[in-house]
Amino acid sequence: MEENMKLATVEDTVEYHLFLIPDEPRDPEKHKEILQKYIERIMTHFAPMLVPYIWQNQPFNLKYKPGKGDVPAHMFGMTKFGDNIEDEWFIVYVVKQITKEFPELVARIEDNDGEFLLIEAADFLPKWLDPDNSANRVFFHQGELCIIPAPRKPGAVSWLPSTPPTIPQALNIISTHPEKILASDSIQAAVNRRIRGYPEKIQASLHRAHCFLPAGIVAVLKQRPRLVAAGVQAFYLRDPIDLRACRIFKTFLPETRIMASVTFTKCLYAQLVQQRFVPDRRSGYKMPPPSHPQYRAHELGMKLAHGFEILCSKCSPHFSDSKKSVMTTSPLWAGFLESLKKNDYFKGLIEGSAQYQARLEMAKNYFQLSVNRPESSLAPSPGEEILTLLQTTPFDIEELKKEEANLPPEDDDQWLDLSPDQLDQLLQEAAGKREAEPISKKEEQNYDLTQVSESMKAFISKVSTHKGAELPREPSEAPITFDADSFLNYFDKILGPRPHESDSDDLDDEDFECLDSDDDLDLKTQGTGEEASLKGTLNDLKSYMAQMDQELANTSVGKSFTTQKQMEPLSQTTSNNSDEEDSGAGGSVMTPVDVDLNLVSNILESYSSQAGLAGPASNLLQSMGVQLPDNTDHRPTSKPMQD
């Protein structure tokens, strides 16, 4: 009966804090009153954008949070965004806009992963910034991302603490030195890339579909469109105990079903579509054959009805009436409604019309959840909201059936079936990389494979630490250079200039600082004795390498590599054969290996074996900005590809 059962997991949560600067000593009650007025102003100002938004789990909200320890009293909000990561980035956009509209406010935002804004801009962060010292450094102020720097040496800058700042210290720095703490353009761009397009982007994240639903659900969604999220989540996270309530439906009877248009977010729609589910025979929800032209609408309606039935089964139908319509009794409601009218929330609709009433109900619900938010113990559950609407809002099934003939068209859901090229493009955009242009046939024929070898050389020449390897920038951004002298100097430093030091595998702290430092390295040895010791060490190393070459020459290992001799023209090869014969049978000529050709051929062989899927070769090259053309030659390659 049941397939693809999904168990509930820990939900992702984002927290946001808004502080008032300058942070001067204030009377606690007066400060609380000021912050509560700010909450009302903020939620009213952004109501036209926040009211119609369909949240995956919880809406954007703000409440007063009293001071505790080093953290002063401020405005605080927390939202569980679950599987829809766009909710989190929409909140980032809202928080940024709040600090732009109210320049006296400073905001910080974090989620389960910590400073996720820094994670998004990880490729552009200064090297001193890491998770250990990033606490209380990242803020939004006047619509700009700010990062409080750390001094190179303790006390070097009087206004910068040598340790991660406290919240009061951070607020003081932001208010006194705002121009000196702005994040770099590249960091700002990395964050702005994720919130680009809002608020217009909200409409692009929605999906409208036809659903064959019980009339009660249609009436509820007309009043509270956001409850579609709770219904989808209840079905998506169902368990066998939940499904017991769906053996025989008590609230949403299948015989009352009508066709309706339902607005989902793309995340909710995908969650509802992707799960295979067969209803219980006793439920009365019978499905037409898959070939039926309205099969998808029947399937969506059946799944959504199960979700709503599960929600209602978790609460008693005789729950307390004290939870109903508490928002209109609040003294804040009249002022909130007046502010909405001033901000043109009702778009010139005639008061009392059906559209006006629909927007008014959405505003009431928004006010209850976000502005006059009750304590969690008093907040009604989605099931209680649904049952309350069914009890208090009469609806006529016949009138709803008449609307079936004038339903708006469905949105195309082809975005669910992305082609590999479209998926690659989305992944590149999410990673912040430039859009890859398709390689033409002519470009494929003239493709320069030296990019591969040069990128690999640049990768190897990078200094890596225990924290990982650094990837070079794309080839078009900067020329690739390899400083052989610096490489040998590093090598000499590791080996040590004196013989007795080479017996130890340990490096002291100064060596680690030297290897990790970005400053100029002065590794010149002093004294004739040290120079002689260094030359002796290098001569010993060359002797070892020569002995290894002689031993490997008698094996078949060398045949697996392409040498420079094999790549010479045939005429040169013929003439060189006579030279080999003159050299005598006792000695062998060591022909140098063509390192670049072997490197490229091995990478191409690995890339070809991926068969168009993700793999080590393509992942490494794409991270360095190198895009290989598709492999159109599917014949087995026994010889290395020549550049």
Phi, psi and omega in degrees: 000322189239129177231159177055040178295131180247125178276150179293141179237171177295127185275141178287139185229140175241136179243144180222138184234133179240121182249150178260128178240154359288149184275075181270153177300128181226160172295128185306317181292321178294318179298318179298318180296319179297314182295322179294326176292323176298319179301314180297317181294318181295310184293328177288317182299321184261009181301316181303333180269326186273329185300308184280356185291136178261111182270146180295312181232301184230150180275168171295136183208158177223144174212162178285134177236118182293158180292150179209119181064232179278353183266116181287167176300140183200182175266136187225145175215153178216133182226128172273115183258351173058232185275348184264094182295339180294331176300319181295316182286333173294321177295321176302316179298315181297314181297318178298317180293326178299315180290339177282319180283331180237084188295347178277002179254145176236137185233145169230149187217139181208162178227197182302331181275357181097229181280078186290341175294323176290324178298320180296326182255028187301327183289347187240007183284149172295153188291338181285341186271121178216173183301336183286335184236017184268357183299133175059033178247341188251121183217161166255134177213125181054037177078008181242147176279130182239141175231117180286120184284167175251140179291147179296325178227144179304128179082002182293325177238122189297327185268004178250122176289148182284342177248166177309132186289156169280169179299312177301320177297317181296318180296322179294319179296317181295322182284333184260334181226056184295329184281344184265357184242009179295136176294156181296161181301322182292323177291316178301318182294323180297321179285317181296333179298325182283337182249011180294137175100347176284147004273353180300331182297341181300315181295326180291340180272359182264156177220125181256129184220154175276137180225137177268097192239154169302145185300328180297321179292321178300316180295321180295316182290335175293328179274319184228081181302332183293340182291350175298328180294316179296322179294317179295317181296321179297321178287319185293325183255024183295158173225172182303328179292319178300321185288346176298326180289345184258006176294316174228116183287133180250331185260314185244090185286138183295334182288350179265010187292142175221163178275133181216161176261127183238136178260120177250167158276161180297327178295314180296318180298317179295321178297322182286323185283320193287344182267132176275133184208135177244120183290157176296141181299330183284347185286335182090358179270094179263140184257140173288168178296153181302337179284350181296137183297337180248026181298318182298319179296320177294319182293315179298316180296321179297315181294317181294323177297322176297319179297316180292323178295321178296318179300315182288333181288343183272004178223154180283140178293349181249038179292164188298135177284353181292345181271356185272132169050048178281346187289325185286344178273353181285139178294344180279342188297316183299315179293324179295316180296321179295322179294323177298319180295322179293327180272013176059041178294325185273001172053035177075013180291148180287129181298129182100346178289166183297318180292323178297316181295324179295316178291328178294318178296320177297320180294320178298316180295319177297318180298319181293321185278328191245325184263306181256045189297122178283169175296153185303327181291338181258347183292132179289146176282163177304321178297320178292322176299316181297313181294324178297316179296321179295326182279328188257345183243101179290149178218152182252116181299322181295321178294321178293325179293328179295332180286345181301327184287342184241033180289141176293154182294155177285157172276148178289131181254029177294343179295344177289333183250078181282140173285161178304322179294318179294321179295318178299320181295318178297318180295321179293320179294320179294327180278356178082017181267159180291155183292126182280126179276141179297143181271124181284168180299320180294320179293326178297319182291327182257022184296131183268107182283355177294339176301322182295309182293321180293321179294321179293322177297318180295322179296316182292329183282351179288147178276123180249150180234186179294346179276350178133180181261146177267132177269138177291160176289173180297148184305330183285346185277324183204147178293149180266125180234152177226112182269101183294324181296316179296321179299315179294324178297318175300317182297317179297321181297319180292317181293325181091140184282341184247143184302320185290338178284335183288350179282348184259141177267357185265148174243138180283175184299325181295326179294317180296319178297324180293319182290327184269351187282148174265355181286165178296139182258128177251095186248023181288127178284147183242140177096142181292329180295317179294322180296318179295319179296320180296316179297322178296320179297315180294322178296320177298319180296317178297323178296316178299317181296321179295318178297321178296318179299318180297320180291319181288337181295334180271004179251180180265007182298320183298335182291341180279354180250148175270126181262165179296329181296322181293338183267357180283157177300156184299323182296319179292325180295319181296316181293326181289335180297322179294326178294323180293321181294325180289339183287348176094158182285339185286335182246154179237143181273124180272100180278127182298144176282139176279094188298315183298315182295317178296320178299309182295316182296321179292321178293318179296323178295319177295319179296320180294323182290346177288342177055041177086354180269172177290144181196177185298320183294309182293321180297316181293316182292319180294326177294338178259009176084015180255122179247119179274146175290158179297146179278105180265349179262104185266010177285147177297136182256113179263341180249149179293145180287135182262140179265000000 
